[in-house]
Tab-separated table of C-alpha atoms in Angstrom:
chain	number	residue	atom	x	y	z
Z	1	UNK	CA	10.655	56.626	15.385
Z	2	UNK	CA	13.098	59.204	13.986
Z	3	UNK	CA	13.465	60.368	17.293
Z	4	UNK	CA	14.176	57.368	18.616
Z	5	UNK	CA	17.426	57.074	16.003
Z	6	UNK	CA	18.991	60.300	17.861
Z	7	UNK	CA	18.817	59.064	21.734
Z	8	UNK	CA	21.533	61.562	22.937
Z	9	UNK	CA	19.350	64.159	21.213
Z	10	UNK	CA	15.997	63.108	23.242
Z	11	UNK	CA	18.269	63.152	26.350
Z	12	UNK	CA	19.223	66.596	25.631
Z	13	UNK	CA	15.562	67.811	24.817
Z	14	UNK	CA	14.726	66.293	28.353
Z	15	UNK	CA	17.673	68.084	30.352
Z	16	UNK	CA	16.747	71.420	28.244
Z	17	UNK	CA	13.165	71.073	29.064
Z	18	UNK	CA	13.392	69.861	32.483
Z	19	UNK	CA	16.281	73.083	33.171
Z	20	UNK	CA	13.601	75.669	31.978
Z	21	UNK	CA	10.459	73.968	33.873
Z	22	UNK	CA	12.392	73.632	37.277
Z	23	UNK	CA	13.437	77.517	36.647
Z	24	UNK	CA	10.004	78.566	36.165
Z	25	UNK	CA	7.927	76.555	38.599
Z	26	UNK	CA	10.812	75.402	40.539
Z	27	UNK	CA	11.966	71.573	40.945
Z	28	UNK	CA	9.669	70.443	43.655
Z	29	UNK	CA	6.533	71.490	41.881
Z	30	UNK	CA	7.556	70.121	38.449
Z	31	UNK	CA	6.418	66.760	37.600
Z	32	UNK	CA	7.498	64.256	34.958
Z	33	UNK	CA	4.272	64.611	33.330
Z	34	UNK	CA	4.657	68.506	32.642
Z	35	UNK	CA	8.490	67.385	30.784
Z	36	UNK	CA	6.505	64.834	29.190
Z	37	UNK	CA	3.738	67.418	28.247
Z	38	UNK	CA	6.265	70.180	26.883
Z	39	UNK	CA	8.089	67.722	24.414
Z	40	UNK	CA	4.939	65.580	23.556
Z	41	UNK	CA	7.062	62.711	24.649
Z	42	UNK	CA	5.859	59.196	26.162
Z	43	UNK	CA	6.528	58.239	29.353
Z	44	UNK	CA	8.384	55.421	28.012
Z	45	UNK	CA	10.598	57.603	25.838
Z	46	UNK	CA	11.682	59.568	29.338
Z	47	UNK	CA	12.240	56.520	31.637
Z	48	UNK	CA	14.263	54.727	28.608
Z	49	UNK	CA	16.664	57.863	29.906
Z	50	UNK	CA	15.664	58.722	33.498
Z	51	UNK	CA	14.837	56.514	35.941
Z	52	UNK	CA	13.326	59.613	38.306
Z	53	UNK	CA	13.192	63.398	38.202
Z	54	UNK	CA	16.070	63.086	41.040
Z	55	UNK	CA	17.850	61.462	38.232
Z	56	UNK	CA	17.323	64.074	35.859
Z	57	UNK	CA	18.213	66.828	39.141
Z	58	UNK	CA	21.407	65.086	39.524
Z	59	UNK	CA	22.551	64.902	35.727
Z	60	UNK	CA	21.764	68.990	35.354
Z	61	UNK	CA	24.452	69.219	38.214
Z	62	UNK	CA	26.818	66.765	36.993
Z	63	UNK	CA	26.657	68.666	33.687
Z	64	UNK	CA	27.017	71.954	35.205
Z	65	UNK	CA	30.306	70.696	37.267
Z	66	UNK	CA	31.518	69.612	34.161
Z	67	UNK	CA	31.236	72.907	32.529
Z	68	UNK	CA	33.197	74.413	35.945
Z	69	UNK	CA	35.601	71.994	35.946
Z	70	UNK	CA	36.427	72.798	32.116
Z	71	UNK	CA	36.122	76.162	32.777
Z	72	UNK	CA	38.910	75.376	35.269
Z	73	UNK	CA	41.065	73.865	33.398
Z	74	UNK	CA	41.074	76.389	30.646
Z	75	UNK	CA	41.989	79.006	32.757
Z	76	UNK	CA	44.467	76.987	34.505
Z	77	UNK	CA	46.110	76.729	30.665
Z	78	UNK	CA	45.985	80.256	30.254
Z	79	UNK	CA	48.998	82.662	30.100
Z	80	UNK	CA	47.644	85.784	29.598
Z	81	UNK	CA	46.302	86.374	33.112
Z	82	UNK	CA	47.566	85.718	36.470
Z	83	UNK	CA	46.161	83.332	38.901
Z	84	UNK	CA	44.054	86.342	40.780
Z	85	UNK	CA	42.551	87.241	37.469
Z	86	UNK	CA	41.759	83.686	37.095
Z	87	UNK	CA	40.115	83.394	40.369
Z	88	UNK	CA	38.101	86.325	39.926
Z	89	UNK	CA	36.631	84.717	36.724
Z	90	UNK	CA	35.977	81.652	38.680
Z	91	UNK	CA	33.821	83.693	40.827
Z	92	UNK	CA	32.479	85.718	37.712
Z	93	UNK	CA	30.794	82.358	36.400
Z	94	UNK	CA	29.455	81.296	39.843
Z	95	UNK	CA	27.294	84.682	40.000
Z	96	UNK	CA	26.998	85.873	36.695
Z	97	UNK	CA	25.942	83.337	34.552
Z	98	UNK	CA	22.318	83.268	34.029
Z	99	UNK	CA	22.176	79.566	33.505
Z	100	UNK	CA	23.487	78.525	37.018
Z	101	UNK	CA	21.677	81.076	38.281
Z	102	UNK	CA	18.367	79.092	37.087
Z	103	UNK	CA	19.730	75.870	38.425
Z	104	UNK	CA	20.264	77.052	41.763
Z	105	UNK	CA	17.065	78.804	42.262
Z	106	UNK	CA	14.812	75.616	40.909
Z	107	UNK	CA	16.623	74.062	43.782
Z	108	UNK	CA	16.329	76.659	46.631
Z	109	UNK	CA	13.039	74.634	47.571
Z	110	UNK	CA	14.847	71.866	47.692
Z	111	UNK	CA	17.815	72.857	49.985
Z	112	UNK	CA	15.258	72.879	52.615
Z	113	UNK	CA	15.123	68.806	52.462
Z	114	UNK	CA	17.571	67.541	55.077
Z	115	UNK	CA	19.184	65.027	52.613
Z	116	UNK	CA	19.440	67.126	49.840
Z	117	UNK	CA	21.117	69.786	52.175
Z	118	UNK	CA	23.251	67.460	53.859
Z	119	UNK	CA	24.981	66.489	50.201
Z	120	UNK	CA	25.235	70.028	49.056
Z	121	UNK	CA	27.049	70.668	52.448
Z	122	UNK	CA	29.087	68.043	51.715
Z	123	UNK	CA	30.313	68.540	48.036
Z	124	UNK	CA	30.930	72.591	49.410
Z	125	UNK	CA	32.956	71.355	52.216
Z	126	UNK	CA	35.132	68.524	50.148
Z	127	UNK	CA	35.163	68.836	46.495
Z	128	UNK	CA	34.477	72.455	45.882
Z	129	UNK	CA	37.675	74.011	47.907
Z	130	UNK	CA	39.854	71.417	45.943
Z	131	UNK	CA	38.671	73.435	42.792
Z	132	UNK	CA	39.590	76.405	44.021
Z	133	UNK	CA	42.864	75.662	45.920
Z	134	UNK	CA	44.315	74.674	42.459
Z	135	UNK	CA	44.069	78.495	41.967
Z	136	UNK	CA	44.862	79.878	44.585
Z	137	UNK	CA	48.009	77.938	44.881
Z	138	UNK	CA	49.025	79.413	41.481
Z	139	UNK	CA	48.150	82.760	43.161
Z	140	UNK	CA	50.918	82.048	45.764
Z	141	UNK	CA	53.077	81.115	42.960
Z	142	UNK	CA	52.922	84.059	40.972
Z	143	UNK	CA	52.600	86.735	43.822
Z	144	UNK	CA	49.088	87.551	42.892
Z	145	UNK	CA	47.601	86.118	45.896
Z	146	UNK	CA	49.831	86.427	48.647
Z	147	UNK	CA	48.410	84.466	51.245
Z	148	UNK	CA	49.467	82.105	53.951
Z	149	UNK	CA	46.016	80.509	54.045
Z	150	UNK	CA	45.639	78.956	50.871
Z	151	UNK	CA	43.680	75.727	52.314
Z	152	UNK	CA	41.426	78.058	54.482
Z	153	UNK	CA	40.849	80.820	51.807
Z	154	UNK	CA	40.024	77.805	49.430
Z	155	UNK	CA	37.602	76.449	51.931
Z	156	UNK	CA	35.857	79.413	53.217
Z	157	UNK	CA	34.902	80.537	49.825
Z	158	UNK	CA	33.306	77.452	48.817
Z	159	UNK	CA	31.411	77.566	52.040
Z	160	UNK	CA	30.447	81.147	52.575
Z	161	UNK	CA	30.187	81.900	49.117
Z	162	UNK	CA	27.269	78.641	48.580
Z	163	UNK	CA	25.939	78.985	52.292
Z	164	UNK	CA	26.459	82.340	54.277
Z	165	UNK	CA	26.092	84.516	51.140
Z	166	UNK	CA	22.678	82.769	49.992
Z	167	UNK	CA	19.645	84.822	51.717
Z	168	UNK	CA	17.766	81.806	51.466
Z	169	UNK	CA	19.722	80.411	54.445
Z	170	UNK	CA	20.687	83.840	55.723
Z	171	UNK	CA	17.824	85.972	54.993
Z	172	UNK	CA	19.242	89.544	54.046
Z	173	UNK	CA	17.441	92.389	51.680
Z	174	UNK	CA	19.684	93.927	48.956
Z	175	UNK	CA	21.713	96.493	51.039
Z	176	UNK	CA	22.444	93.508	53.773
Z	177	UNK	CA	23.709	91.346	51.190
Z	178	UNK	CA	25.909	94.457	49.720
Z	179	UNK	CA	27.213	94.667	53.271
Z	180	UNK	CA	28.244	90.733	54.033
Z	181	UNK	CA	29.948	90.786	50.555
Z	182	UNK	CA	31.742	93.484	51.442
Z	183	UNK	CA	32.571	92.129	54.998
Z	184	UNK	CA	33.147	88.558	53.121
Z	185	UNK	CA	35.855	91.132	50.874
Z	186	UNK	CA	37.596	92.690	54.007
Z	187	UNK	CA	38.432	89.631	55.728
Z	188	UNK	CA	39.935	87.910	52.454
Z	189	UNK	CA	42.321	90.799	51.835
Z	190	UNK	CA	42.873	90.520	55.416
Z	191	UNK	CA	43.941	86.850	55.177
Z	192	UNK	CA	45.687	88.051	51.155
Z	193	UNK	CA	43.083	86.978	48.919
Z	194	UNK	CA	41.584	89.860	47.550
Z	195	UNK	CA	39.493	88.330	44.862
Z	196	UNK	CA	36.566	90.525	45.544
Z	197	UNK	CA	37.313	94.044	44.016
Z	198	UNK	CA	34.244	96.661	43.042
Z	199	UNK	CA	33.309	95.127	39.775
Z	200	UNK	CA	33.106	91.271	41.245
Z	201	UNK	CA	31.346	93.112	44.484
Z	202	UNK	CA	28.756	94.793	42.234
Z	203	UNK	CA	28.126	91.333	40.252
Z	204	UNK	CA	27.792	89.066	43.412
Z	205	UNK	CA	24.891	91.609	45.075
Z	206	UNK	CA	23.105	91.195	41.850
Z	207	UNK	CA	23.492	87.838	41.174
Z	208	UNK	CA	22.831	86.439	45.164
Z	209	UNK	CA	19.606	89.501	44.974
Z	210	UNK	CA	18.805	87.224	42.392
Z	211	UNK	CA	18.558	83.998	44.476
Z	212	UNK	CA	15.909	85.741	47.235
Z	213	UNK	CA	12.574	84.157	48.052
Z	214	UNK	CA	10.808	86.146	45.149
Z	215	UNK	CA	8.806	87.743	48.523
Z	216	UNK	CA	11.448	89.582	49.645
Z	217	UNK	CA	13.234	90.144	46.109
Z	218	UNK	CA	9.440	91.803	44.908
Z	219	UNK	CA	9.952	94.371	48.497
Z	220	UNK	CA	13.542	95.510	47.150
E	16	UNK	CA	9.525	53.539	96.447
E	17	UNK	CA	11.215	55.879	98.018
E	18	UNK	CA	12.822	57.011	94.520
E	19	UNK	CA	9.465	57.459	92.874
E	20	UNK	CA	9.200	60.146	95.274
E	21	UNK	CA	11.831	62.283	94.260
E	22	UNK	CA	10.938	62.639	90.522
E	23	UNK	CA	13.129	65.156	90.028
E	24	UNK	CA	16.095	63.564	91.053
E	25	UNK	CA	15.659	60.363	89.242
E	26	UNK	CA	15.584	62.691	86.123
E	27	UNK	CA	18.828	64.219	87.209
E	28	UNK	CA	20.149	60.614	87.881
E	29	UNK	CA	19.419	59.496	84.259
E	30	UNK	CA	20.677	62.962	82.851
E	31	UNK	CA	23.847	62.584	84.603
E	32	UNK	CA	24.175	58.819	83.777
E	33	UNK	CA	23.251	59.367	80.072
E	34	UNK	CA	25.638	62.200	79.462
E	35	UNK	CA	28.559	60.200	81.510
E	36	UNK	CA	28.154	56.834	79.045
E	37	UNK	CA	27.146	59.214	75.795
E	38	UNK	CA	31.006	60.705	76.542
E	39	UNK	CA	32.675	57.177	76.830
E	40	UNK	CA	30.723	55.501	74.414
E	41	UNK	CA	29.012	57.931	72.268
E	42	UNK	CA	25.438	58.679	71.508
E	43	UNK	CA	24.961	55.749	69.105
E	44	UNK	CA	26.709	53.069	71.079
E	45	UNK	CA	24.751	53.847	73.763
E	46	UNK	CA	21.646	51.730	74.643
E	47	UNK	CA	18.497	52.779	76.783
E	48	UNK	CA	19.332	49.329	78.820
E	49	UNK	CA	22.934	50.835	79.364
E	50	UNK	CA	21.606	53.641	81.239
E	51	UNK	CA	18.895	51.027	83.169
E	52	UNK	CA	21.876	48.794	84.173
E	53	UNK	CA	23.834	51.660	85.351
E	54	UNK	CA	21.307	53.416	87.454
E	55	UNK	CA	19.454	50.151	88.469
E	56	UNK	CA	16.603	51.388	87.381
E	57	UNK	CA	13.216	49.771	85.457
E	58	UNK	CA	12.196	50.250	81.786
E	59	UNK	CA	9.130	51.697	82.994
E	60	UNK	CA	11.275	54.179	86.101
E	61	UNK	CA	13.035	55.654	82.729
E	62	UNK	CA	9.901	55.578	80.298
E	63	UNK	CA	8.211	57.901	83.040
E	64	UNK	CA	10.473	60.590	82.425
E	65	UNK	CA	11.974	60.297	78.785
E	66	UNK	CA	10.018	58.633	75.965
E	67	UNK	CA	13.231	57.884	74.129
E	68	UNK	CA	17.200	57.783	74.001
E	69	UNK	CA	16.372	60.498	71.573
E	70	UNK	CA	14.266	62.579	74.195
E	71	UNK	CA	17.621	62.278	77.058
E	72	UNK	CA	19.853	63.565	74.117
E	73	UNK	CA	17.493	66.931	73.756
E	74	UNK	CA	17.125	67.669	77.270
E	75	UNK	CA	20.911	67.255	77.633
E	76	UNK	CA	20.881	69.858	74.833
E	77	UNK	CA	18.317	72.069	75.974
E	78	UNK	CA	20.529	71.905	79.345
E	79	UNK	CA	23.421	72.778	78.111
E	80	UNK	CA	21.740	75.879	75.954
E	81	UNK	CA	19.907	76.780	79.846
E	82	UNK	CA	23.426	77.270	81.172
E	83	UNK	CA	24.737	79.047	78.287
E	84	UNK	CA	22.035	81.471	78.367
E	85	UNK	CA	22.147	81.916	81.652
E	86	UNK	CA	25.952	82.687	81.397
E	87	UNK	CA	25.152	85.343	79.155
E	88	UNK	CA	22.519	86.925	81.346
E	89	UNK	CA	24.932	86.725	83.939
E	90	UNK	CA	27.907	88.581	81.581
E	91	UNK	CA	25.607	91.057	80.468
E	92	UNK	CA	24.944	92.750	83.899
E	93	UNK	CA	28.535	92.490	84.420
E	94	UNK	CA	30.379	96.019	85.339
E	95	UNK	CA	33.743	95.068	85.973
E	96	UNK	CA	34.524	93.972	82.190
E	97	UNK	CA	33.933	95.459	78.933
E	98	UNK	CA	32.100	93.617	76.336
E	99	UNK	CA	35.418	92.651	74.675
E	100	UNK	CA	35.930	90.639	77.811
E	101	UNK	CA	32.576	88.990	78.146
E	102	UNK	CA	32.722	87.787	74.384
E	103	UNK	CA	35.971	86.291	75.307
E	104	UNK	CA	34.212	84.600	78.615
E	105	UNK	CA	31.835	82.979	76.241
E	106	UNK	CA	34.170	81.867	74.028
E	107	UNK	CA	36.430	80.554	76.473
E	108	UNK	CA	33.072	78.711	77.910
E	109	UNK	CA	32.243	76.965	74.673
E	110	UNK	CA	36.526	75.742	73.627
E	111	UNK	CA	37.256	75.083	77.486
E	112	UNK	CA	34.718	73.370	79.347
E	113	UNK	CA	35.026	69.594	80.089
E	114	UNK	CA	30.986	68.971	80.285
E	115	UNK	CA	30.336	70.936	77.230
E	116	UNK	CA	33.606	69.141	74.871
E	117	UNK	CA	32.196	65.499	76.403
E	118	UNK	CA	28.776	66.548	75.132
E	119	UNK	CA	29.898	67.738	71.649
E	120	UNK	CA	32.039	64.822	71.424
E	121	UNK	CA	29.591	62.107	72.045
E	122	UNK	CA	27.225	63.648	69.141
E	123	UNK	CA	29.922	63.860	66.967
E	124	UNK	CA	28.569	60.354	64.870
E	125	UNK	CA	25.049	61.584	65.281
E	126	UNK	CA	25.858	64.712	63.402
E	127	UNK	CA	26.590	62.593	60.512
E	128	UNK	CA	22.574	61.907	60.158
E	129	UNK	CA	21.537	64.530	57.642
E	130	UNK	CA	18.029	65.241	59.942
E	131	UNK	CA	20.394	66.166	63.329
E	132	UNK	CA	23.013	67.668	61.209
E	133	UNK	CA	20.244	70.244	59.051
E	134	UNK	CA	18.607	70.968	62.600
E	135	UNK	CA	22.583	71.935	64.246
E	136	UNK	CA	22.999	73.726	61.070
E	137	UNK	CA	20.215	75.896	61.446
E	138	UNK	CA	20.544	76.346	65.392
E	139	UNK	CA	23.851	77.591	64.481
E	140	UNK	CA	22.266	80.257	61.636
E	141	UNK	CA	19.260	81.665	63.416
E	142	UNK	CA	19.724	81.120	67.308
E	143	UNK	CA	23.228	81.099	68.136
E	144	UNK	CA	23.841	84.326	66.324
E	145	UNK	CA	21.607	86.452	68.861
E	146	UNK	CA	23.398	85.009	71.635
E	147	UNK	CA	26.435	86.382	70.674
E	148	UNK	CA	25.155	89.418	68.670
E	149	UNK	CA	24.012	90.935	72.192
E	150	UNK	CA	27.484	90.989	73.274
E	151	UNK	CA	29.054	92.261	70.216
E	152	UNK	CA	26.433	95.116	69.959
E	153	UNK	CA	27.462	96.236	73.597
E	154	UNK	CA	31.080	96.307	72.250
E	155	UNK	CA	30.120	98.833	69.629
E	156	UNK	CA	28.601	100.805	72.262
E	157	UNK	CA	31.463	100.955	75.041
E	158	UNK	CA	34.633	100.989	72.126
E	159	UNK	CA	36.051	97.476	73.076
E	160	UNK	CA	34.703	95.897	69.912
E	161	UNK	CA	34.583	98.672	66.792
E	162	UNK	CA	33.312	96.526	64.165
E	163	UNK	CA	30.645	98.056	61.108
E	164	UNK	CA	29.688	94.325	60.960
E	165	UNK	CA	28.186	93.150	64.369
E	166	UNK	CA	25.552	91.122	62.407
E	167	UNK	CA	27.840	89.654	59.897
E	168	UNK	CA	30.442	88.813	62.852
E	169	UNK	CA	27.788	87.146	65.167
E	170	UNK	CA	26.924	84.897	62.191
E	171	UNK	CA	30.372	84.238	61.574
E	172	UNK	CA	31.324	83.087	65.035
E	173	UNK	CA	28.550	80.767	65.295
E	174	UNK	CA	28.403	79.185	61.597
E	175	UNK	CA	32.836	78.600	61.620
E	176	UNK	CA	33.309	78.337	65.467
E	177	UNK	CA	30.641	75.334	65.327
E	178	UNK	CA	31.488	73.969	61.847
E	179	UNK	CA	34.667	74.940	60.095
E	180	UNK	CA	36.603	74.638	62.985
E	181	UNK	CA	35.396	71.273	63.920
E	182	UNK	CA	37.846	68.505	62.797
E	183	UNK	CA	35.177	65.827	62.052
E	184	UNK	CA	33.508	68.154	59.374
E	185	UNK	CA	36.983	69.935	58.254
E	186	UNK	CA	40.002	67.108	58.945
E	187	UNK	CA	42.818	68.375	60.430
E	188	UNK	CA	45.743	67.512	62.836
E	189	UNK	CA	46.519	69.673	65.834
E	190	UNK	CA	48.946	72.466	63.454
E	191	UNK	CA	46.325	72.933	60.694
E	192	UNK	CA	43.635	73.546	63.294
E	193	UNK	CA	45.980	76.117	65.033
E	194	UNK	CA	46.785	77.487	61.530
E	195	UNK	CA	42.901	77.498	60.760
E	196	UNK	CA	42.192	79.634	63.915
E	197	UNK	CA	44.859	81.994	63.229
E	198	UNK	CA	43.242	82.383	59.908
E	199	UNK	CA	40.163	82.884	61.552
E	200	UNK	CA	41.684	85.332	64.240
E	201	UNK	CA	43.400	87.653	61.652
E	202	UNK	CA	39.473	87.843	59.632
E	203	UNK	CA	37.759	88.795	62.709
E	204	UNK	CA	40.065	91.421	63.698
E	205	UNK	CA	40.163	93.034	60.288
E	206	UNK	CA	36.634	93.531	61.013
E	207	UNK	CA	36.755	94.830	64.288
E	208	UNK	CA	36.289	91.972	66.252
E	209	UNK	CA	39.640	91.065	68.086
E	210	UNK	CA	37.885	88.015	70.117
E	211	UNK	CA	40.970	85.913	69.951
E	212	UNK	CA	44.187	86.381	71.655
E	213	UNK	CA	46.716	84.505	72.676
E	214	UNK	CA	45.353	82.978	75.561
E	215	UNK	CA	42.061	82.075	73.163
E	216	UNK	CA	43.609	80.737	70.633
E	217	UNK	CA	45.589	78.049	72.595
E	218	UNK	CA	42.494	77.185	74.615
E	219	UNK	CA	40.767	76.557	71.451
E	220	UNK	CA	43.614	74.433	69.873
E	221	UNK	CA	43.444	72.006	72.891
E	222	UNK	CA	39.245	72.149	73.047
E	223	UNK	CA	39.077	71.419	69.497
E	224	UNK	CA	41.951	69.021	69.376
E	225	UNK	CA	39.963	67.007	71.894
E	226	UNK	CA	36.945	66.928	69.186
E	227	UNK	CA	39.280	65.008	66.860
E	228	UNK	CA	37.935	61.716	65.844
E	229	UNK	CA	40.235	59.172	67.966
E	230	UNK	CA	42.329	57.742	65.390
E	231	UNK	CA	43.849	61.218	64.234
E	232	UNK	CA	43.941	62.295	67.773
E	233	UNK	CA	45.998	59.032	68.787
E	234	UNK	CA	48.466	59.987	66.064
E	235	UNK	CA	49.151	63.758	67.482
């Protein structure tokens, strides 16, 4: 009974458990029953909060996006960094955050589903570029990102970072991934967006290697 | 009766009619009945050759790919061009061939369908890069494409050329398209793949403008 008096806490426990189980077993192989067993919760107790497993995943992704948006808002207001440093901080948050990487990894199988894949591609081509664009435009203003292609750079960071760099879509071993990231670095430098320095390249290689399908990662 | 004695000719007539009607009305809005009316053909006569409208589209796309593969084979054997000129010839064939552009335009609506979109993205990430890679590797050999990123360049030409440059996925007016193509040109030059010269840039702008959703193209 006590639990029902704190519905937000129950919701938080369901999300935490789902996040952990999705990361361990993958989204597809995790059942609602697994989450119920993990929490010692009744079916009704869960369905009161989420009408399906998909709704739980949507909430986890929405929460992630809320964190990313909050980080962006916070960065935009900071006076101690130029825009290029802010852009790098955003990119580091994408490749060096264990929780974020776990959530992405748990959805790798799901990305083979056409409807889910198409929805992701749409997000990466519409909403995500706007997220990068606000910082890049600040960089044009403060001179730290001297590009005449702010919109294009924002679109390419979102598309190439989430699709082309991903070993699940474009298979690669660790060295091939590093080569690919250096290719992107050279291209972005050429259009005046020096987002990737050696530190970020290392972090990106490490983060993306963690997103390899297991059989490949093991052989590396 | 005479018609049935030439099944290949009937098939050719069906494909020609479908190609023209798809281009005029779009794939979605063209019915099997439209094709039958156009050819004065019976339903049985058509279903003998194609079991569905989708099968006709698949055949048109397969035929296109056969033409492209043939062009590649032919180009590879030519002694009067270096590999860079061969690559440009391939790219011109994609942006300056009325039949090809008509076929692409007829499928713009269909590309919103998740299954069709996902199948196309898979083709662009797997088979199409191999098509470009054979020529780029020749260019590394003959010195006309001095890149250390042949595989990456092949993947990016296929992905960015078919997805990022397409105004149906990334809306743009004519000037924005030209700016985007110049951005791609700068990036490819930076990795040693000077595929786009001024002539190709103009042809690409013209070809891709023809693939704009109608309401935008009219206002240009």
